[in-house]
Tab-separated table of C-alpha atoms and ligand atoms in Angstrom:
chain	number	residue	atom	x	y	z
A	1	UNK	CA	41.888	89.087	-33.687
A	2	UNK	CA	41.499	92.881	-32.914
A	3	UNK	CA	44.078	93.967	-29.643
A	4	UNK	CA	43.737	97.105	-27.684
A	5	UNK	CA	46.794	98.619	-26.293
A	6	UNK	CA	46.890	100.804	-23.490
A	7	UNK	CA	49.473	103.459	-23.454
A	8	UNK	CA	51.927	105.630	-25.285
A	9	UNK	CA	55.046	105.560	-24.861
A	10	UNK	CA	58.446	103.037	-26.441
A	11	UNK	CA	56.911	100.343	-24.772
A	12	UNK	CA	53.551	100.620	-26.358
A	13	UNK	CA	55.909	100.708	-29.641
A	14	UNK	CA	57.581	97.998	-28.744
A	15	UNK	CA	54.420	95.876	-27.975
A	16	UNK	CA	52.262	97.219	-31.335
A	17	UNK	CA	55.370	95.838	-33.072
A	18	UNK	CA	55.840	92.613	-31.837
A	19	UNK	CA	51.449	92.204	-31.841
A	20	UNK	CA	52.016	93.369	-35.782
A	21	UNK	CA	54.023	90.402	-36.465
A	22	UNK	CA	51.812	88.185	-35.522
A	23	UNK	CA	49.989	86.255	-38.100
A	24	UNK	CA	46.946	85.907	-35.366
A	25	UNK	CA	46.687	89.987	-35.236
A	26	UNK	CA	44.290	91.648	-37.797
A	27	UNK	CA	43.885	95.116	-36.208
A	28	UNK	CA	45.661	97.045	-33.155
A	29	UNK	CA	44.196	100.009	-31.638
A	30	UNK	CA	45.876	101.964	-29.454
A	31	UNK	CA	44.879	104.506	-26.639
A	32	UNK	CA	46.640	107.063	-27.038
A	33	UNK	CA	49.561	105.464	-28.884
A	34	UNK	CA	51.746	108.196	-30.864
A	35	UNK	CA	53.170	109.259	-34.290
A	36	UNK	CA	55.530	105.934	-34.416
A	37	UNK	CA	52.394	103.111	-33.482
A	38	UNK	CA	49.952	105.413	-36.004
A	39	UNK	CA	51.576	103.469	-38.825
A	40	UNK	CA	50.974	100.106	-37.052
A	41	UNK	CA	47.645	100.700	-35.569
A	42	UNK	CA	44.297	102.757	-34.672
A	43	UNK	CA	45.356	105.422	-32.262
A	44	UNK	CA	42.326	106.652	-30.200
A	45	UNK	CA	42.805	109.901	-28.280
A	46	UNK	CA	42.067	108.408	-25.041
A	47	UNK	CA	44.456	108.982	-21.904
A	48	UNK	CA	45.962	105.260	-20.504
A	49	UNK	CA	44.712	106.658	-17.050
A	50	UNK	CA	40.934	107.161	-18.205
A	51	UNK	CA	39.961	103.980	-16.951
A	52	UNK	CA	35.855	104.677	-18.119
A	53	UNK	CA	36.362	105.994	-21.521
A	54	UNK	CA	38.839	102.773	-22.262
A	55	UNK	CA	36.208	100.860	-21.233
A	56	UNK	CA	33.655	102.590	-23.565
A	57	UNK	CA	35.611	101.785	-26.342
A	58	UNK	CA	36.412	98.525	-25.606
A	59	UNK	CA	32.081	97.926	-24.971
A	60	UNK	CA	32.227	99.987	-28.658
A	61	UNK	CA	34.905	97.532	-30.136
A	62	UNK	CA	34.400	94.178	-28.252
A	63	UNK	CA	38.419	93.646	-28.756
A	64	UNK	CA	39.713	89.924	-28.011
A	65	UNK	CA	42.490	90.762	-26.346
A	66	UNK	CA	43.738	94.247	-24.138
A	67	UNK	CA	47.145	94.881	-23.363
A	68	UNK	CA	48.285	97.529	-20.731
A	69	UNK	CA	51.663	99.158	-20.691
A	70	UNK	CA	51.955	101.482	-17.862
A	71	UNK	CA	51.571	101.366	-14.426
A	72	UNK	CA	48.901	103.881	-13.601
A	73	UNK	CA	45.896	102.323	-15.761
A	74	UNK	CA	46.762	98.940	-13.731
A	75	UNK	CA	46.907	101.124	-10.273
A	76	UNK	CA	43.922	102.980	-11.018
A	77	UNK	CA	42.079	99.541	-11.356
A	78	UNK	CA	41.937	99.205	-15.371
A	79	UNK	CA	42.368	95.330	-15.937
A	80	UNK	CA	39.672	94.200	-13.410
A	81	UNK	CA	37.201	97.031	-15.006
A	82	UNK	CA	37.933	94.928	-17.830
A	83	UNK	CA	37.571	91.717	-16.175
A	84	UNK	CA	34.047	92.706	-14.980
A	85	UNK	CA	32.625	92.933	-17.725
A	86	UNK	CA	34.319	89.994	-19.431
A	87	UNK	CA	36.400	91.377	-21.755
A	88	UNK	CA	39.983	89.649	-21.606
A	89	UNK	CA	42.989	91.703	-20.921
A	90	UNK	CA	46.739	91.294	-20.044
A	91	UNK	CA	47.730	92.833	-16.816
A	92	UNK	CA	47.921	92.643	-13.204
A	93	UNK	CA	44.713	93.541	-11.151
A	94	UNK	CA	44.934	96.194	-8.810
A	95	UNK	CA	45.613	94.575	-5.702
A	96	UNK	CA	48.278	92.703	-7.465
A	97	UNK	CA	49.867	95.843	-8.881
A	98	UNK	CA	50.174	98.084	-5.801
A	99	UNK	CA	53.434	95.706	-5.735
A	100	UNK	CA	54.059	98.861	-7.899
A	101	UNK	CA	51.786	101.357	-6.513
A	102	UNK	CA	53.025	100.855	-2.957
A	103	UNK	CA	57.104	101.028	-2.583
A	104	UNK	CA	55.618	100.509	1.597
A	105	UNK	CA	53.707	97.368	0.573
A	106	UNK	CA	56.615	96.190	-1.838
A	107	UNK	CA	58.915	96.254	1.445
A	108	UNK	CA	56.087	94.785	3.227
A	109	UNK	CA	55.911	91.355	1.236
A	110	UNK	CA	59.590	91.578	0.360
A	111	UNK	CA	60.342	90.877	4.715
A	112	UNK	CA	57.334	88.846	5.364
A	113	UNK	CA	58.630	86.303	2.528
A	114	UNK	CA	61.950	86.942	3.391
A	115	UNK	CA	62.860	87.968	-0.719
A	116	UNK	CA	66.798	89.835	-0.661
A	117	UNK	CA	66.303	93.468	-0.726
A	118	UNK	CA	67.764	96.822	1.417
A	119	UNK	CA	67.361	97.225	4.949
A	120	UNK	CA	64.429	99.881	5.341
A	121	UNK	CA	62.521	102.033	7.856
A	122	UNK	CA	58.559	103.584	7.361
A	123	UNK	CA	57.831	106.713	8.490
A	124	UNK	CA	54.152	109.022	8.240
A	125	UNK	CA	56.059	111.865	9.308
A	126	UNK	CA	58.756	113.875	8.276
A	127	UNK	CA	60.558	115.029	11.896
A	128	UNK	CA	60.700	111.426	12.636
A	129	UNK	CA	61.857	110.414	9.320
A	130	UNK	CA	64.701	113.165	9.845
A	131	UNK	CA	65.543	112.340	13.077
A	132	UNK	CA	66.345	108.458	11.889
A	133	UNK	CA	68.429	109.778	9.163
A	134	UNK	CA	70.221	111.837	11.370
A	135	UNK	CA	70.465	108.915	13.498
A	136	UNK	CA	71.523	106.193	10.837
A	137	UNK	CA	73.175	108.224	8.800
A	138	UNK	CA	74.289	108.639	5.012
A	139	UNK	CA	74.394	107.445	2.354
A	140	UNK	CA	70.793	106.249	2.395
A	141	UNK	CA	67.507	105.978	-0.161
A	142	UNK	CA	64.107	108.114	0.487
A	143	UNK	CA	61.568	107.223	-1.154
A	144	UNK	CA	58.224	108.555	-1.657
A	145	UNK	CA	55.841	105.613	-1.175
A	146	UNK	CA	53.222	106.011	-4.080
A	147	UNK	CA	53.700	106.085	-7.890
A	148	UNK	CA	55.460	109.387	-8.935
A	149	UNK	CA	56.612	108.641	-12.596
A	150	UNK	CA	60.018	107.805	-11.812
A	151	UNK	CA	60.810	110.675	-9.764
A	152	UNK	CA	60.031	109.747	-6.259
A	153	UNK	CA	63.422	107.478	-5.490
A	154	UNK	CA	66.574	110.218	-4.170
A	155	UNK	CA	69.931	108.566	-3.266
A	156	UNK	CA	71.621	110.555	-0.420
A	157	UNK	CA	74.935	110.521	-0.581
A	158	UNK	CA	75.018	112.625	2.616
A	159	UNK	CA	72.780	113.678	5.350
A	160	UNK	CA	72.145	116.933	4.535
A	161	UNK	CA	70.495	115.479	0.884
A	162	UNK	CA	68.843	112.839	2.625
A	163	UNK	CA	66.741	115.571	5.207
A	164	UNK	CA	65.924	118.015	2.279
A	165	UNK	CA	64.389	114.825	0.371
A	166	UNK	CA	62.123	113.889	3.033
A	167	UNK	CA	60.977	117.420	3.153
A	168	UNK	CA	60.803	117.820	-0.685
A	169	UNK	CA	58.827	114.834	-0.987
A	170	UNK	CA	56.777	114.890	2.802
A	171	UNK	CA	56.525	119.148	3.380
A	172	UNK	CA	56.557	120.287	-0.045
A	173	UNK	CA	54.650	117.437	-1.015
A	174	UNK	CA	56.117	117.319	-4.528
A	175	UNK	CA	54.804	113.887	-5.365
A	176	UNK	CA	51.272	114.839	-3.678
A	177	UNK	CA	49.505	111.935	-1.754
A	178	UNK	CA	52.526	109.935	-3.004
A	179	UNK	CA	54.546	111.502	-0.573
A	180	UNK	CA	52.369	110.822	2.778
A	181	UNK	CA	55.021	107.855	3.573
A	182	UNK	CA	58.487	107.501	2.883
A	183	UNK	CA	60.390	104.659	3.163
A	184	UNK	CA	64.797	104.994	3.928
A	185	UNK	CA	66.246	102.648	2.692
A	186	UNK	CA	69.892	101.124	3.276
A	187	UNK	CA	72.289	102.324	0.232
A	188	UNK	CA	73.220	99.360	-2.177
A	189	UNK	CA	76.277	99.317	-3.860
A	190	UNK	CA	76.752	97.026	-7.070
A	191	UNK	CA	75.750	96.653	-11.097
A	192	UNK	CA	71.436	97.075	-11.686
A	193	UNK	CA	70.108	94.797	-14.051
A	194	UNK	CA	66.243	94.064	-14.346
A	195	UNK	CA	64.812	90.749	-14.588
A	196	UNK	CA	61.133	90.260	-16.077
A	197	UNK	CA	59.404	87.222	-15.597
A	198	UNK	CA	55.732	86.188	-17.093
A	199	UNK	CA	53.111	84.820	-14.721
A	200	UNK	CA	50.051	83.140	-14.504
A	201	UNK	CA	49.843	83.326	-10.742
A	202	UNK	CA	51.176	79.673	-10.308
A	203	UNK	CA	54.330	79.648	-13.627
A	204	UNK	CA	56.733	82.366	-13.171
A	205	UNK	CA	58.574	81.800	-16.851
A	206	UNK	CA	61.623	84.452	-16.552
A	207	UNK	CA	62.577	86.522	-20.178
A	208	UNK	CA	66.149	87.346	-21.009
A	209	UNK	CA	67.682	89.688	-18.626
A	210	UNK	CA	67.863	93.309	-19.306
A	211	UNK	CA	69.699	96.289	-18.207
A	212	UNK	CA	68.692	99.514	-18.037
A	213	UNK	CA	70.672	103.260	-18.051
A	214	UNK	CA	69.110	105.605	-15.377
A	215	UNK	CA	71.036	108.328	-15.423
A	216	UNK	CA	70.750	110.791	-18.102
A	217	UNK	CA	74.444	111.512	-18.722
A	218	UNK	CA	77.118	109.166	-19.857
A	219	UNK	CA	79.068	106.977	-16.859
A	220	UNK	CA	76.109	107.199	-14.610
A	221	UNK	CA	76.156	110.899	-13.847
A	222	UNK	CA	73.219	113.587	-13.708
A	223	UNK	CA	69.797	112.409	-12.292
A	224	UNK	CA	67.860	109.749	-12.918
A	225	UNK	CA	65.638	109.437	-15.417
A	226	UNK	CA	62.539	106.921	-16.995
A	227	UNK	CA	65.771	105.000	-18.816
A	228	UNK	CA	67.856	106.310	-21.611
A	229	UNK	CA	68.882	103.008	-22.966
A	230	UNK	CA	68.797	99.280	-22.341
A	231	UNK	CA	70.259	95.944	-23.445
A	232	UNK	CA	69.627	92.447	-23.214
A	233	UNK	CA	70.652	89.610	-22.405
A	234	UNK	CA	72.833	91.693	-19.752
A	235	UNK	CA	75.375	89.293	-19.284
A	236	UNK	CA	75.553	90.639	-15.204
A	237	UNK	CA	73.256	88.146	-15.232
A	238	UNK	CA	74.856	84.876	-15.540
A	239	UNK	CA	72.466	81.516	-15.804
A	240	UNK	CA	73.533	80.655	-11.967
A	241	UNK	CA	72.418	84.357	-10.682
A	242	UNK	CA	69.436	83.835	-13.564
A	243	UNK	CA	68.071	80.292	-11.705
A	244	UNK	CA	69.125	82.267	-8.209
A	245	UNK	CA	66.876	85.488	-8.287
A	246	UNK	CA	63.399	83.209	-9.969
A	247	UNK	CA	64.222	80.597	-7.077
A	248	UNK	CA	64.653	83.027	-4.068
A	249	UNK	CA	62.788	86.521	-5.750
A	250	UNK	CA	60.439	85.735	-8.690
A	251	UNK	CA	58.692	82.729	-7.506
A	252	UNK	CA	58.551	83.832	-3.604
A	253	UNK	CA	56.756	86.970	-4.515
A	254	UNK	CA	54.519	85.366	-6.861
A	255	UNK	CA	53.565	82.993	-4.057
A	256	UNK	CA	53.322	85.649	-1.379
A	257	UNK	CA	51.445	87.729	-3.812
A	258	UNK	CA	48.623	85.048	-3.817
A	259	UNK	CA	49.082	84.530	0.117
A	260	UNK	CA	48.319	88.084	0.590
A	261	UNK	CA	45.016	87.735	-1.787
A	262	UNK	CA	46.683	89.492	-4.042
A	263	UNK	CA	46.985	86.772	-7.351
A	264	UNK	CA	49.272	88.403	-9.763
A	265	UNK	CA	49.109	87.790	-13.381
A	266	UNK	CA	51.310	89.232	-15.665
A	267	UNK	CA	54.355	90.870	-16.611
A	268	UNK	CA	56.357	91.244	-13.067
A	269	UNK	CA	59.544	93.280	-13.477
A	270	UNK	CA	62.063	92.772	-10.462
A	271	UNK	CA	64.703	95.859	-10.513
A	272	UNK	CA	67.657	94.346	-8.842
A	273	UNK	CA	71.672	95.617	-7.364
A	274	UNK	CA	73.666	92.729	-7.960
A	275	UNK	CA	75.659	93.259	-4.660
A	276	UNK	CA	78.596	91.392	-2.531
A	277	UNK	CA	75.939	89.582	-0.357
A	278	UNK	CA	74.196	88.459	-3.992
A	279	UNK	CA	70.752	89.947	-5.597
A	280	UNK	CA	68.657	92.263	-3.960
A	281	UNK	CA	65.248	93.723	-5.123
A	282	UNK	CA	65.189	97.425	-5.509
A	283	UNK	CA	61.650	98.309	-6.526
A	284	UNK	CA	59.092	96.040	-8.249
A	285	UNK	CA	56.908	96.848	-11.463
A	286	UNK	CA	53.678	95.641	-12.771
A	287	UNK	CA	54.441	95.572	-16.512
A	288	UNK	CA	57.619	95.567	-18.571
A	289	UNK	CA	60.034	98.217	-18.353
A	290	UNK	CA	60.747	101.343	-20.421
A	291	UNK	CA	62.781	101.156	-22.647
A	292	UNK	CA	63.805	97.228	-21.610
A	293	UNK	CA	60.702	96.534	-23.646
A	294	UNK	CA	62.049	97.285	-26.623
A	295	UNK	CA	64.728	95.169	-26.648
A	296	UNK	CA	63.215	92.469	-25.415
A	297	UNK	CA	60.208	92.347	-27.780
A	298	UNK	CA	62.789	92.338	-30.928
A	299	UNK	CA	64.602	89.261	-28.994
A	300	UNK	CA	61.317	86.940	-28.126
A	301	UNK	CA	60.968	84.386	-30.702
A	302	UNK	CA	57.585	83.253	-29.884
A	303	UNK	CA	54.562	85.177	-31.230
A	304	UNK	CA	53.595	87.343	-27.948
A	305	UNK	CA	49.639	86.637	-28.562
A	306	UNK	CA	50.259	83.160	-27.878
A	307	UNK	CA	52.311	83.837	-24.893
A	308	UNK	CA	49.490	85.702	-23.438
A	309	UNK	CA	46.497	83.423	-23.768
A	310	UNK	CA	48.168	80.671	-22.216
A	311	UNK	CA	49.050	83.009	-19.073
A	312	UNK	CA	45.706	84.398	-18.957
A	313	UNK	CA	44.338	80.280	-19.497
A	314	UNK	CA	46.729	79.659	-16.510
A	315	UNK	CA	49.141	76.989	-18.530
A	316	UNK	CA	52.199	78.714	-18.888
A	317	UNK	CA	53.394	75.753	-18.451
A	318	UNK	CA	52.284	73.864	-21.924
A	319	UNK	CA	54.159	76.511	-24.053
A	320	UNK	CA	58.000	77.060	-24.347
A	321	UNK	CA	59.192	80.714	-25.043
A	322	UNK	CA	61.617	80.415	-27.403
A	323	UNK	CA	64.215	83.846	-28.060
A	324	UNK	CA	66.630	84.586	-30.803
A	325	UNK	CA	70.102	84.320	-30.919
A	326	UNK	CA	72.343	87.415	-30.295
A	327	UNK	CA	71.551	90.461	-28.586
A	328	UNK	CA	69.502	93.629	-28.800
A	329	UNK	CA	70.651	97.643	-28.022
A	330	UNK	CA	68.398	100.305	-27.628
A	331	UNK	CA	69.894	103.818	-27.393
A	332	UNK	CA	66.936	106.365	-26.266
A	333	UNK	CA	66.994	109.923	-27.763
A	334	UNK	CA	65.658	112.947	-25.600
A	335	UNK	CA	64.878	116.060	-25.723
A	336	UNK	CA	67.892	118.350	-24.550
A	337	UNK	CA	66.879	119.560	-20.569
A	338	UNK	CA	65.018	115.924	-19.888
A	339	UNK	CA	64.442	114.977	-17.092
A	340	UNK	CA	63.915	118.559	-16.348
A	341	UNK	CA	62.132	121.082	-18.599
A	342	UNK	CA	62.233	120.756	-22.130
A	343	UNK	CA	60.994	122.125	-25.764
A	344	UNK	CA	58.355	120.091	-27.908
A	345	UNK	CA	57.593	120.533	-31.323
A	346	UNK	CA	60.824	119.811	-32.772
A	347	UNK	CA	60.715	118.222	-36.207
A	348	UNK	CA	62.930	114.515	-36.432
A	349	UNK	CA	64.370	114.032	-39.594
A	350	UNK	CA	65.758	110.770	-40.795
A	351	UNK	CA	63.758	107.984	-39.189
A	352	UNK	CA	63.030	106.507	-43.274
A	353	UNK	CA	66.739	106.092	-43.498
A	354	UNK	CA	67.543	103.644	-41.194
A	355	UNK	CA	69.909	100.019	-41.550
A	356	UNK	CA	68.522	96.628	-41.690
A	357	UNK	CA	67.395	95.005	-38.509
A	358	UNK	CA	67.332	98.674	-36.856
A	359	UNK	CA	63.768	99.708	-35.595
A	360	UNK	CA	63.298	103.504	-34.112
A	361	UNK	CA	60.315	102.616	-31.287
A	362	UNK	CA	58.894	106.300	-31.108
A	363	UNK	CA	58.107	107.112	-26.852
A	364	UNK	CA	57.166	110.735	-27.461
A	365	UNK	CA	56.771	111.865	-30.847
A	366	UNK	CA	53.419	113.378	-32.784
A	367	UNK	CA	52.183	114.280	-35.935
A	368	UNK	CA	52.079	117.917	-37.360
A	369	UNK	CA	50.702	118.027	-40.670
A	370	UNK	CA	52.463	115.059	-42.198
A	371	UNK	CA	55.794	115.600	-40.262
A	372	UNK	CA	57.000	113.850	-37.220
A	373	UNK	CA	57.670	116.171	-34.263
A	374	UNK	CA	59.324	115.206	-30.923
A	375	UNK	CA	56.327	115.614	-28.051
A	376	UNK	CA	58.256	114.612	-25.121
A	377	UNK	CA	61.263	114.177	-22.883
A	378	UNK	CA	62.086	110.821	-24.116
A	379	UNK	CA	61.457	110.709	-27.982
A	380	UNK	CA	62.538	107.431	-29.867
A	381	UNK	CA	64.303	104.522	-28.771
A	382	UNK	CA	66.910	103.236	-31.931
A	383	UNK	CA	66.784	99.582	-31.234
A	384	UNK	CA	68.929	97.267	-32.773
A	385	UNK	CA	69.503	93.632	-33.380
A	386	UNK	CA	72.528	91.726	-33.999
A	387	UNK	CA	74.948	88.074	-33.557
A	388	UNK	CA	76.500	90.027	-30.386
A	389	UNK	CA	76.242	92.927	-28.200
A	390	UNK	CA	79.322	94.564	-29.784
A	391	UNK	CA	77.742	94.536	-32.651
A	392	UNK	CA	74.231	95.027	-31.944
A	393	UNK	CA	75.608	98.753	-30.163
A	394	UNK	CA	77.492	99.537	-33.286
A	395	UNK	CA	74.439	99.127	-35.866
A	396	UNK	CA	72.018	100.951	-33.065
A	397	UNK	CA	74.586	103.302	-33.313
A	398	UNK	CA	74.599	103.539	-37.358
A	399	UNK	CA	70.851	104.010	-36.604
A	400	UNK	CA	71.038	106.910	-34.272
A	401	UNK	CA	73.726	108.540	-36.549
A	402	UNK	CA	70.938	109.047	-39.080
A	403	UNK	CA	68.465	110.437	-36.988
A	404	UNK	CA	68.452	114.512	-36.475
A	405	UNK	CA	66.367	116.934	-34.301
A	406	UNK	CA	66.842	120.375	-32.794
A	407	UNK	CA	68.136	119.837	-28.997
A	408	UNK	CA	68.488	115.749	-29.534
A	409	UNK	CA	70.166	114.610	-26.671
A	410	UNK	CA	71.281	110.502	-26.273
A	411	UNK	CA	73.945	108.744	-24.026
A	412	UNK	CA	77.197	107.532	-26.106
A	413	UNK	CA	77.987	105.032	-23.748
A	414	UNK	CA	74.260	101.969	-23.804
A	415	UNK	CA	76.218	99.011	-23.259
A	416	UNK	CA	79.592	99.427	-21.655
A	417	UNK	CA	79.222	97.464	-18.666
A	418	UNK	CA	78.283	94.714	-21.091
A	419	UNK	CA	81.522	95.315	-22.894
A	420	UNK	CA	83.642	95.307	-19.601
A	421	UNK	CA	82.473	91.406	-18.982
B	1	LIG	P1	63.399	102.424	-7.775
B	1	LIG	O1	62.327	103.222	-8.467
B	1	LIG	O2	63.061	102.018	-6.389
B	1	LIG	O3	64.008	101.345	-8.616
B	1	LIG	O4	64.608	103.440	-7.670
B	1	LIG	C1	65.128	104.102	-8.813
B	1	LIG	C2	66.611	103.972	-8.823
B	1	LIG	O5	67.149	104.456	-7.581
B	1	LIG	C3	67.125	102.564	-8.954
B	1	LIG	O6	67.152	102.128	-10.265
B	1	LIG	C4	68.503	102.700	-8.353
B	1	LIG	O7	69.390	103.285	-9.275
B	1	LIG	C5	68.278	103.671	-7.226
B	1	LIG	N1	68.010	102.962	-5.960
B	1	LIG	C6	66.802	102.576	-5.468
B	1	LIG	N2	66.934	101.939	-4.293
B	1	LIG	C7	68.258	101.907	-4.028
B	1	LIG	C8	69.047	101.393	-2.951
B	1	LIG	N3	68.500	100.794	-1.889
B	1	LIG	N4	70.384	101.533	-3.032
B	1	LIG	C9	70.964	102.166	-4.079
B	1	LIG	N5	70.283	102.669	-5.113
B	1	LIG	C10	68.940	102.561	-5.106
B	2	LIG	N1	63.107	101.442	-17.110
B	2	LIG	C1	62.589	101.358	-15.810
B	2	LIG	C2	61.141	101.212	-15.708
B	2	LIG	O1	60.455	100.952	-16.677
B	2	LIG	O2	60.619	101.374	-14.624
């Protein structure tokens, strides 16, 4: 079959790689893709968010199956352009994904359906916003309501931080129509881990837990960023806490989804604190994460095309998902100044010298003549496979110790919590 994939980034990698394996797959395309997916597939020079010209090409190409990564093609309304016209594609439809697109709504279904999550107020305007903060008090969350590429989520450790985020994100609009709510949020304290689940709208079939590394600097510290490493299985989640957040999260939302009209089908990614009074959701996504994607995909056993039809045939239930022993790493490298400003054009040496079982998943990288250049904040994910986390952090490690570019920037510290348990 020929697959379309939507999107650029480690993910995308991740997804073209697993798709490559399987023995169903004859051709991938990709729009836009980058330098990494070019040697797996067609990459088309067509933005993920340019919802008409996919859908020219896919008229053009006629592909069996579509596959969106990121959130703002599914937002914007991609898959059920794609449904329209009958062409079959893996995502969420828009009403499902404003799970996403919405932090408001998110809160919204989380109360009505009673799912665990932070204690949170609405607010259209910023003087009231400030005056419940000054109210309430600190620490608290603001966030901006709409999507803002991973930016629009500021944890106040005191007041003063809280006010000047509602006015960064509601005055100075940084996060434009984004910012015309906020939501403040109750502080959690506790250990994130992410837990994915596939659904068909009626199966909710959970994949192995994964943890992601926000912060850009080793121990947690510096601001937050798209993910600078990830890991699963994270062992935070043991099989009790596993059964506990699909029987009181993943299933309730899935079923209050499809109350609201709002059938979901596909990848739904619950970002959870694992606190004192047990999980609680911190944001929802409508696809897999990035860079827990990458892990993941080298872990699942079964071939991901036949995962997909039988969500998008509704019988989830006929198939087991099988995953591989041991444990997977993925160590991202950025560009030095991420997730602030940042030089491009760098050339990465070393990513033909890599160890067995060790996979570089390429998030912003291009071509320049026939060398690979770094393109982006976040430039390769090393991802690594292994009997054991231990191990599978030393060989990403080995991997990441071959790979060179001007400014390259990584955290030394992708998997310590796991360690610690
Ligand atoms: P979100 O995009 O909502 O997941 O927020 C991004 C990050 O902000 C999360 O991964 C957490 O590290 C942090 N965060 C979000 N909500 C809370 C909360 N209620 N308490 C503590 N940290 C939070
Ligand atoms: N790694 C977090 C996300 O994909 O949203």
């Amino acid at each position: 079959m020929k697959v379309l994939i939507v999107g650029g980034g480690g993910r995308e990698h991740a997804l073209a790689w697993k798709l490559s394996r399987s023995p169903r797959v004859k051709k991938i395309f990709c729009a836009p893709g980058n330098a990494g997916i070019a040697e797996l597939a067609e990459c088309v020079n067509i933005n993920a968010e340019n919802v008409p010209a996919i859908l020219d090409l896919a008229r053009q190409h006629k592909f069996d199956l579509t596959v969106v990564g990121p959130e703002a093609p599914l937002v914007a309304g991609l898959v059920d352009a794609m449904e329209k016209e009958g062409f079959p594609v893996f995502g969420p439809r828009q009403r499902a994904a404003e799970i996403e697109g919405s932090k408001v709504l998110a809160k919204e279904i989380m109360q009505k359906y009673s799912i665990p999550t932070a204690r949170h107020a609405v607010f259209e305007d910023a003087e009231a916003a400030q005056e419940y903060i000054k109210k309430t008090g600190a620490p608290c969350v603001i966030k901006a309501d709409g999507l803002a590429a991973g930016k629009g989520v500021i944890v106040a450790e005191d007041e003063q931080t809280a006010l000047s985020a509602v006015h960064y994100i509601m005055k100075q609009r940084a996060f434009g129509a984004a910012g015309n709510r906020v939501v403040v949020e109750e502080c959690l304290r506790g250990e994130e881990a992410s837990m994915l689940a596939f659904t068909d709208g009626e199966n909710v079939v959970p994949m192995i837990p994964a943890q992601d590394h926000k912060q850009v600097y080793d121990n947690d510290c510096g601001p937050n960023t798209g993910g600078m490493g990830a890991y699963a299985p994270a062992p935070v989640i043991t099989p009790e806490l596993r059964q506990e957040v699909v029987d009181k999260i993943l299933i309730p939302t899935v079923r209050g989804l499809a109350a609201e009209d709002r059938p979901y089908r596909g990848v739904l990614y619950a970002g959870l604190m694992i606190t004192d009074r047990g999980p609680q959701v911190l944001e929802f996504n409508a696809r897999f994460g990035d860079p827990e994607a990458q892990p993941i995909m080298m872990m699942l056993q079964s071939d991901l095309v036949d995962v997909i039809e039988a969500l998008l045939a509704g019988e989830l239930n006929k198939i087991n998902i099988g995953w591989n022993d041991g444990a997977s790493v993925c160590v991202v490298l950025t560009s030095q100044g991420y997730p602030g400003e940042y030089r491009k054009g760098e050339i990465i040496s070393g990513l033909d010298n890599l160890p067995e079982n060790v996979v570089a998943f390429h998030s912003g990288t291009a071509l320049k003549g026939n060398r690979v250049v770094t393109a982006g904040g976040r430039v390769i994910g090393i991802t690594a496979r292994a009997a054991s986390i231990p191990e599978a952090i030393e060989l990403a490690y080995q991997g990441v110790s071959k790979v060179h570019f001007n400014d390259m920037h990584y955290r030394k510290d992708i998997g310590k919590k796991a360690l610690a348990r």
